[in-house]
mmCIF file of C-alpha atoms and ligand atoms in Angstrom:
data_model
loop_
_atom_site.group_PDB
_atom_site.id
_atom_site.type_symbol
_atom_site.label_atom_id
_atom_site.label_comp_id
_atom_site.label_asym_id
_atom_site.label_seq_id
_atom_site.Cartn_x
_atom_site.Cartn_y
_atom_site.Cartn_z
ATOM 1 C CA UNK A 8 -0.063 -0.118 -0.156
ATOM 2 C CA UNK A 9 1.194 3.470 -1.000
ATOM 3 C CA UNK A 10 1.479 6.200 1.900
ATOM 4 C CA UNK A 11 1.133 9.899 1.126
ATOM 5 C CA UNK A 12 2.122 12.870 3.015
ATOM 6 C CA UNK A 13 0.019 16.261 3.013
ATOM 7 C CA UNK A 14 0.451 19.463 4.670
ATOM 8 C CA UNK A 15 -2.959 21.061 5.579
ATOM 9 C CA UNK A 16 -3.445 24.365 3.577
ATOM 10 C CA UNK A 17 -3.675 26.513 6.979
ATOM 11 C CA UNK A 18 -1.390 29.108 5.429
ATOM 12 C CA UNK A 19 -1.643 28.545 2.233
ATOM 13 C CA UNK A 20 -1.958 32.022 -0.009
ATOM 14 C CA UNK A 21 -0.486 33.233 -3.261
ATOM 15 C CA UNK A 22 1.757 36.350 -2.086
ATOM 16 C CA UNK A 23 4.680 36.520 -4.714
ATOM 17 C CA UNK A 24 5.576 35.308 -8.347
ATOM 18 C CA UNK A 25 7.664 31.651 -8.024
ATOM 19 C CA UNK A 26 6.028 30.487 -11.617
ATOM 20 C CA UNK A 27 4.017 32.042 -14.544
ATOM 21 C CA UNK A 28 0.807 31.007 -12.826
ATOM 22 C CA UNK A 29 1.135 33.224 -9.849
ATOM 23 C CA UNK A 30 -0.696 35.825 -11.015
ATOM 24 C CA UNK A 31 -1.948 37.670 -7.847
ATOM 25 C CA UNK A 32 -5.588 35.813 -8.220
ATOM 26 C CA UNK A 33 -6.908 35.843 -4.273
ATOM 27 C CA UNK A 34 -7.050 32.365 -2.917
ATOM 28 C CA UNK A 35 -10.567 31.577 -1.332
ATOM 29 C CA UNK A 36 -9.576 29.937 1.908
ATOM 30 C CA UNK A 37 -12.691 27.899 2.748
ATOM 31 C CA UNK A 38 -12.413 26.907 -0.754
ATOM 32 C CA UNK A 39 -8.965 25.553 -0.691
ATOM 33 C CA UNK A 40 -9.602 23.544 2.499
ATOM 34 C CA UNK A 41 -12.465 22.138 1.018
ATOM 35 C CA UNK A 42 -10.208 20.830 -2.240
ATOM 36 C CA UNK A 43 -7.840 19.933 -0.024
ATOM 37 C CA UNK A 44 -9.409 17.664 1.916
ATOM 38 C CA UNK A 45 -11.384 16.217 -1.447
ATOM 39 C CA UNK A 46 -7.481 15.382 -2.860
ATOM 40 C CA UNK A 47 -6.720 13.743 0.569
ATOM 41 C CA UNK A 48 -9.586 12.064 0.440
ATOM 42 C CA UNK A 49 -9.206 10.804 -3.022
ATOM 43 C CA UNK A 50 -5.999 9.345 -1.942
ATOM 44 C CA UNK A 51 -7.671 7.602 0.581
ATOM 45 C CA UNK A 52 -10.403 6.324 -1.394
ATOM 46 C CA UNK A 53 -7.833 4.812 -3.931
ATOM 47 C CA UNK A 54 -6.294 2.838 -1.229
ATOM 48 C CA UNK A 55 -3.429 5.069 0.123
ATOM 49 C CA UNK A 56 -2.673 5.415 3.761
ATOM 50 C CA UNK A 57 -2.442 9.337 4.718
ATOM 51 C CA UNK A 58 -0.144 10.995 6.543
ATOM 52 C CA UNK A 59 0.150 14.588 7.754
ATOM 53 C CA UNK A 60 2.677 17.338 8.757
ATOM 54 C CA UNK A 61 1.823 19.943 10.705
ATOM 55 C CA UNK A 62 1.299 23.517 8.639
ATOM 56 C CA UNK A 63 3.671 26.416 9.982
ATOM 57 C CA UNK A 64 2.607 30.078 9.909
ATOM 58 C CA UNK A 65 4.215 32.183 7.468
ATOM 59 C CA UNK A 66 5.155 29.152 4.973
ATOM 60 C CA UNK A 67 2.490 29.612 2.594
ATOM 61 C CA UNK A 68 3.425 27.141 -0.014
ATOM 62 C CA UNK A 69 4.386 24.373 2.498
ATOM 63 C CA UNK A 70 1.018 22.801 1.615
ATOM 64 C CA UNK A 71 2.698 21.758 -1.854
ATOM 65 C CA UNK A 72 4.329 18.624 0.167
ATOM 66 C CA UNK A 73 5.972 17.330 -3.167
ATOM 67 C CA UNK A 74 9.028 19.656 -3.154
ATOM 68 C CA UNK A 75 10.635 19.843 0.203
ATOM 69 C CA UNK A 76 12.140 16.368 0.356
ATOM 70 C CA UNK A 77 12.714 13.021 -1.982
ATOM 71 C CA UNK A 78 11.656 10.198 -0.032
ATOM 72 C CA UNK A 79 12.921 6.672 -1.152
ATOM 73 C CA UNK A 80 13.776 3.197 -0.738
ATOM 74 C CA UNK A 81 17.293 1.982 -1.798
ATOM 75 C CA UNK A 82 17.537 -1.718 -3.568
ATOM 76 C CA UNK A 83 18.683 -3.065 -0.202
ATOM 77 C CA UNK A 84 15.811 -1.467 1.539
ATOM 78 C CA UNK A 85 17.267 1.159 3.595
ATOM 79 C CA UNK A 86 14.992 4.497 3.317
ATOM 80 C CA UNK A 87 16.634 7.506 2.909
ATOM 81 C CA UNK A 88 15.412 11.262 2.110
ATOM 82 C CA UNK A 89 17.327 13.586 0.217
ATOM 83 C CA UNK A 90 16.620 17.257 1.685
ATOM 84 C CA UNK A 91 15.820 19.778 -1.161
ATOM 85 C CA UNK A 92 17.631 22.924 -2.040
ATOM 86 C CA UNK A 93 14.888 25.193 -2.870
ATOM 87 C CA UNK A 94 15.332 28.139 -5.323
ATOM 88 C CA UNK A 95 13.458 30.407 -3.549
ATOM 89 C CA UNK A 96 14.128 31.696 0.054
ATOM 90 C CA UNK A 97 10.524 31.690 1.345
ATOM 91 C CA UNK A 98 10.573 27.639 0.483
ATOM 92 C CA UNK A 99 13.981 27.022 1.802
ATOM 93 C CA UNK A 100 12.480 27.406 5.191
ATOM 94 C CA UNK A 101 10.040 24.490 5.176
ATOM 95 C CA UNK A 102 12.795 22.054 4.406
ATOM 96 C CA UNK A 103 13.827 21.314 7.925
ATOM 97 C CA UNK A 104 9.968 20.517 9.358
ATOM 98 C CA UNK A 105 10.200 17.704 6.495
ATOM 99 C CA UNK A 106 13.518 16.240 7.230
ATOM 100 C CA UNK A 107 12.721 16.301 10.943
ATOM 101 C CA UNK A 108 9.775 14.304 10.040
ATOM 102 C CA UNK A 109 11.341 12.076 7.891
ATOM 103 C CA UNK A 110 14.120 11.640 10.658
ATOM 104 C CA UNK A 111 11.878 10.978 13.137
ATOM 105 C CA UNK A 112 10.672 8.268 11.095
ATOM 106 C CA UNK A 113 14.066 6.365 11.059
ATOM 107 C CA UNK A 114 14.704 7.647 7.725
ATOM 108 C CA UNK A 115 18.659 8.299 7.034
ATOM 109 C CA UNK A 116 19.392 11.941 5.616
ATOM 110 C CA UNK A 117 21.721 11.989 2.362
ATOM 111 C CA UNK A 118 22.686 15.700 1.919
ATOM 112 C CA UNK A 119 23.747 16.516 -1.316
ATOM 113 C CA UNK A 120 25.672 19.858 0.066
ATOM 114 C CA UNK A 121 24.745 21.766 -2.968
ATOM 115 C CA UNK A 122 26.999 24.613 -3.821
ATOM 116 C CA UNK A 123 25.221 27.985 -3.796
ATOM 117 C CA UNK A 124 23.009 28.633 -7.135
ATOM 118 C CA UNK A 125 22.897 24.748 -7.901
ATOM 119 C CA UNK A 126 18.954 24.056 -6.620
ATOM 120 C CA UNK A 127 16.898 20.656 -6.587
ATOM 121 C CA UNK A 128 13.461 20.655 -5.697
ATOM 122 C CA UNK A 129 12.482 16.715 -4.455
ATOM 123 C CA UNK A 130 8.946 15.482 -5.812
ATOM 124 C CA UNK A 131 8.586 18.288 -8.180
ATOM 125 C CA UNK A 132 11.275 17.384 -10.363
ATOM 126 C CA UNK A 133 11.969 14.062 -9.103
ATOM 127 C CA UNK A 134 9.365 11.484 -10.278
ATOM 128 C CA UNK A 135 10.127 7.439 -9.786
ATOM 129 C CA UNK A 136 8.865 5.336 -13.053
ATOM 130 C CA UNK A 137 6.227 3.092 -12.075
ATOM 131 C CA UNK A 138 8.508 -0.002 -12.197
ATOM 132 C CA UNK A 139 10.766 1.399 -9.609
ATOM 133 C CA UNK A 140 13.828 0.950 -11.816
ATOM 134 C CA UNK A 141 14.753 4.430 -11.994
ATOM 135 C CA UNK A 142 13.893 8.237 -11.290
ATOM 136 C CA UNK A 143 12.994 10.617 -14.159
ATOM 137 C CA UNK A 144 14.687 14.135 -12.996
ATOM 138 C CA UNK A 145 13.543 17.304 -14.613
ATOM 139 C CA UNK A 146 15.829 20.370 -14.579
ATOM 140 C CA UNK A 147 15.487 23.791 -16.124
ATOM 141 C CA UNK A 148 12.978 26.412 -14.358
ATOM 142 C CA UNK A 149 13.659 25.055 -10.563
ATOM 143 C CA UNK A 150 15.882 22.191 -10.095
ATOM 144 C CA UNK A 151 19.262 23.040 -12.064
ATOM 145 C CA UNK A 152 21.643 20.539 -14.298
ATOM 146 C CA UNK A 153 24.178 20.798 -11.454
ATOM 147 C CA UNK A 154 21.562 19.587 -8.849
ATOM 148 C CA UNK A 155 20.440 17.007 -10.666
ATOM 149 C CA UNK A 156 23.979 15.695 -11.946
ATOM 150 C CA UNK A 157 24.922 15.698 -8.149
ATOM 151 C CA UNK A 158 21.562 13.845 -7.056
ATOM 152 C CA UNK A 159 21.993 11.631 -9.571
ATOM 153 C CA UNK A 160 26.088 10.739 -8.306
ATOM 154 C CA UNK A 161 24.618 10.476 -4.881
ATOM 155 C CA UNK A 162 22.092 7.810 -5.959
ATOM 156 C CA UNK A 163 24.234 5.868 -8.061
ATOM 157 C CA UNK A 164 26.132 5.139 -4.412
ATOM 158 C CA UNK A 165 22.933 3.933 -3.207
ATOM 159 C CA UNK A 166 21.751 1.792 -6.195
ATOM 160 C CA UNK A 167 19.117 4.288 -7.929
ATOM 161 C CA UNK A 168 19.321 4.895 -11.367
ATOM 162 C CA UNK A 169 18.345 8.173 -12.580
ATOM 163 C CA UNK A 170 17.321 9.734 -15.890
ATOM 164 C CA UNK A 171 17.945 13.311 -16.585
ATOM 165 C CA UNK A 172 15.496 15.125 -18.361
ATOM 166 C CA UNK A 173 16.001 18.904 -19.540
ATOM 167 C CA UNK A 174 12.564 21.105 -19.484
ATOM 168 C CA UNK A 175 12.612 23.843 -21.818
ATOM 169 C CA UNK A 176 9.115 26.155 -21.194
ATOM 170 C CA UNK A 177 8.906 28.182 -18.287
ATOM 171 C CA UNK A 178 5.228 27.343 -17.571
ATOM 172 C CA UNK A 179 5.649 23.860 -17.008
ATOM 173 C CA UNK A 180 8.412 24.692 -14.571
ATOM 174 C CA UNK A 181 8.813 21.392 -12.670
ATOM 175 C CA UNK A 182 8.785 17.923 -14.507
ATOM 176 C CA UNK A 183 5.521 17.204 -12.708
ATOM 177 C CA UNK A 184 3.964 19.735 -14.795
ATOM 178 C CA UNK A 185 4.693 17.997 -18.015
ATOM 179 C CA UNK A 186 5.023 14.262 -17.145
ATOM 180 C CA UNK A 187 3.234 12.050 -15.236
ATOM 181 C CA UNK A 188 3.969 8.226 -14.806
ATOM 182 C CA UNK A 189 0.807 6.372 -15.752
ATOM 183 C CA UNK A 190 1.941 2.480 -15.808
ATOM 184 C CA UNK A 191 5.092 0.554 -15.802
ATOM 185 C CA UNK A 192 5.072 0.877 -19.610
ATOM 186 C CA UNK A 193 3.680 4.337 -20.083
ATOM 187 C CA UNK A 194 3.570 7.944 -19.391
ATOM 188 C CA UNK A 195 1.708 11.126 -20.333
ATOM 189 C CA UNK A 196 3.646 14.184 -21.460
ATOM 190 C CA UNK A 197 3.590 17.742 -22.871
ATOM 191 C CA UNK A 198 5.928 17.324 -25.482
ATOM 192 C CA UNK A 199 6.658 21.238 -26.431
ATOM 193 C CA UNK A 200 7.825 21.278 -22.543
ATOM 194 C CA UNK A 201 10.889 19.069 -23.032
ATOM 195 C CA UNK A 202 13.971 19.613 -25.024
ATOM 196 C CA UNK A 203 14.453 17.427 -28.026
ATOM 197 C CA UNK A 204 17.622 15.576 -26.520
ATOM 198 C CA UNK A 205 14.672 15.062 -23.198
ATOM 199 C CA UNK A 206 11.989 13.740 -25.774
ATOM 200 C CA UNK A 207 14.608 11.068 -27.251
ATOM 201 C CA UNK A 208 15.187 9.938 -23.781
ATOM 202 C CA UNK A 209 11.501 9.559 -22.523
ATOM 203 C CA UNK A 210 10.756 7.814 -25.941
ATOM 204 C CA UNK A 211 13.690 5.214 -25.523
ATOM 205 C CA UNK A 212 12.444 4.053 -22.261
ATOM 206 C CA UNK A 213 8.809 4.201 -21.959
ATOM 207 C CA UNK A 214 6.833 1.938 -24.210
ATOM 208 C CA UNK A 215 3.821 4.293 -24.677
ATOM 209 C CA UNK A 216 4.123 7.694 -24.719
ATOM 210 C CA UNK A 217 0.978 9.768 -24.344
ATOM 211 C CA UNK A 218 0.811 13.382 -25.513
ATOM 212 C CA UNK A 219 -1.400 16.077 -24.235
ATOM 213 C CA UNK A 220 -2.056 19.215 -25.910
ATOM 214 C CA UNK A 221 -1.001 22.797 -24.373
ATOM 215 C CA UNK A 222 -4.380 23.340 -23.562
ATOM 216 C CA UNK A 223 -4.737 20.446 -21.367
ATOM 217 C CA UNK A 224 -1.273 20.451 -19.738
ATOM 218 C CA UNK A 225 -1.972 24.094 -18.568
ATOM 219 C CA UNK A 226 -5.264 22.956 -16.808
ATOM 220 C CA UNK A 227 -2.899 20.446 -15.081
ATOM 221 C CA UNK A 228 -3.538 17.295 -16.574
ATOM 222 C CA UNK A 229 0.311 16.299 -16.246
ATOM 223 C CA UNK A 230 0.121 16.972 -12.731
ATOM 224 C CA UNK A 231 -2.133 14.431 -11.920
ATOM 225 C CA UNK A 232 -1.262 11.262 -9.589
ATOM 226 C CA UNK A 233 -1.343 7.143 -10.898
ATOM 227 C CA UNK A 234 -2.182 5.145 -7.625
ATOM 228 C CA UNK A 235 -3.493 1.543 -7.549
ATOM 229 C CA UNK A 236 -5.245 1.780 -10.949
ATOM 230 C CA UNK A 237 -6.614 5.129 -10.352
ATOM 231 C CA UNK A 238 -5.531 8.422 -11.858
ATOM 232 C CA UNK A 239 -6.396 11.347 -9.580
ATOM 233 C CA UNK A 240 -6.488 14.631 -11.927
ATOM 234 C CA UNK A 241 -7.416 18.027 -12.082
ATOM 235 C CA UNK A 242 -9.334 17.607 -15.226
ATOM 236 C CA UNK A 243 -10.858 14.900 -17.424
ATOM 237 C CA UNK A 244 -10.586 16.437 -20.903
ATOM 238 C CA UNK A 245 -11.687 14.232 -23.505
ATOM 239 C CA UNK A 246 -8.421 13.773 -24.513
ATOM 240 C CA UNK A 247 -7.000 12.419 -21.311
ATOM 241 C CA UNK A 248 -10.302 10.258 -20.834
ATOM 242 C CA UNK A 249 -9.216 8.194 -23.850
ATOM 243 C CA UNK A 250 -5.828 7.685 -22.796
ATOM 244 C CA UNK A 251 -6.618 6.529 -19.860
ATOM 245 C CA UNK A 252 -9.234 4.047 -21.113
ATOM 246 C CA UNK A 253 -6.486 2.885 -23.872
ATOM 247 C CA UNK A 254 -4.214 2.462 -20.184
ATOM 248 C CA UNK A 255 -6.744 0.952 -18.048
ATOM 249 C CA UNK A 256 -6.843 3.320 -15.560
ATOM 250 C CA UNK A 257 -9.867 4.899 -13.848
ATOM 251 C CA UNK A 258 -10.292 8.538 -13.856
ATOM 252 C CA UNK A 259 -10.556 10.314 -10.208
ATOM 253 C CA UNK A 260 -11.354 13.987 -11.112
ATOM 254 C CA UNK A 261 -10.895 16.367 -8.358
ATOM 255 C CA UNK A 262 -11.018 20.006 -7.910
ATOM 256 C CA UNK A 263 -7.820 21.931 -7.532
ATOM 257 C CA UNK A 264 -8.553 25.586 -8.557
ATOM 258 C CA UNK A 265 -7.551 27.048 -5.688
ATOM 259 C CA UNK A 266 -4.055 25.630 -5.768
ATOM 260 C CA UNK A 267 -3.828 26.338 -9.487
ATOM 261 C CA UNK A 268 -3.278 29.732 -8.770
ATOM 262 C CA UNK A 269 -0.074 28.769 -7.144
ATOM 263 C CA UNK A 270 0.807 26.519 -9.911
ATOM 264 C CA UNK A 271 -0.068 23.534 -8.230
ATOM 265 C CA UNK A 272 -2.400 20.573 -8.527
ATOM 266 C CA UNK A 273 -3.057 16.896 -7.552
ATOM 267 C CA UNK A 274 0.630 15.883 -7.592
ATOM 268 C CA UNK A 275 2.119 18.838 -6.037
ATOM 269 C CA UNK A 276 0.080 18.654 -2.916
ATOM 270 C CA UNK A 277 1.406 15.266 -1.860
ATOM 271 C CA UNK A 278 4.920 13.269 -1.270
ATOM 272 C CA UNK A 279 4.752 9.360 -1.425
ATOM 273 C CA UNK A 280 6.159 8.056 1.762
ATOM 274 C CA UNK A 281 7.688 4.684 1.187
HETATM 275 N N1 LIG B 5 3.798 27.859 -5.701
HETATM 276 C C1 LIG B 5 4.586 26.738 -5.571
HETATM 277 C C2 LIG B 5 6.054 27.121 -6.161
HETATM 278 O O1 LIG B 5 6.453 27.598 -7.038
HETATM 279 C C3 LIG B 5 3.921 25.531 -6.664
HETATM 280 C C4 LIG B 5 4.668 24.285 -6.264
HETATM 281 C C5 LIG B 5 4.183 23.446 -6.880
HETATM 282 N N2 LIG B 5 4.877 22.346 -6.785
HETATM 283 C C6 LIG B 5 4.892 21.072 -7.686
HETATM 284 N N3 LIG B 5 5.457 19.832 -7.491
HETATM 285 N N4 LIG B 5 5.148 21.021 -8.826
HETATM 286 O O2 LIG B 5 6.912 26.685 -5.345
#
């Protein structure tokens, strides 16, 4: 069974611009709370164990629990985390709370000690392939090439393979905004978000690569999450419906409109806890 970690949206707000979606639209706090509960419930309904980390006043983006750490298990069964080096100062302050959470739960901390100017943003840019044979790692807007390179070296030491993908459209600023792992053999992507080399890499590794239009991608369809035969997603467009049917995945639409004002949806709101 998959466990997922959430952080409640108690202090969630949009107060600056960290990505092109953050255009200052004001957040309806009650609506955000209800949507967040809906997402959490959808994961529970899909058979996941749901965990919670306490929200901290002043950390308005902490609700996006995907980013602060990368939590995983080595092929030998050792639980570890890699703390993120967030690009934005305000988000850097979220990281110690997650590190503490995982340290208490017995995870080894693999600190990359990235030099200044190199960034790595956890589950926003690092996604396990469904067969757990490697991690897709995006860089470009938020994580840097150097950050991902250092991550790749550190993962090699614990037996985890990493496939690096360069992103090239600022609107698709994290890998989880333009790539969703669907099954052991298939992924969902918005192709224009990737460099030619990255696209070739994706096509060489996934048996089936399903593409979504720009319009659908801007509705955060690639930020959906495939879990236990379901696909939890912000918008069930006709294009996506066909793809999910072909892959035998059951669509589970959830409303994430308030979080989309901050550039985030389903995948951003949770972290898988192995
Ligand atoms: N406002 C947040 C930021 O820009 C959104 C983070 C979304 N997270 C993600 N995994 N894509 O940092």
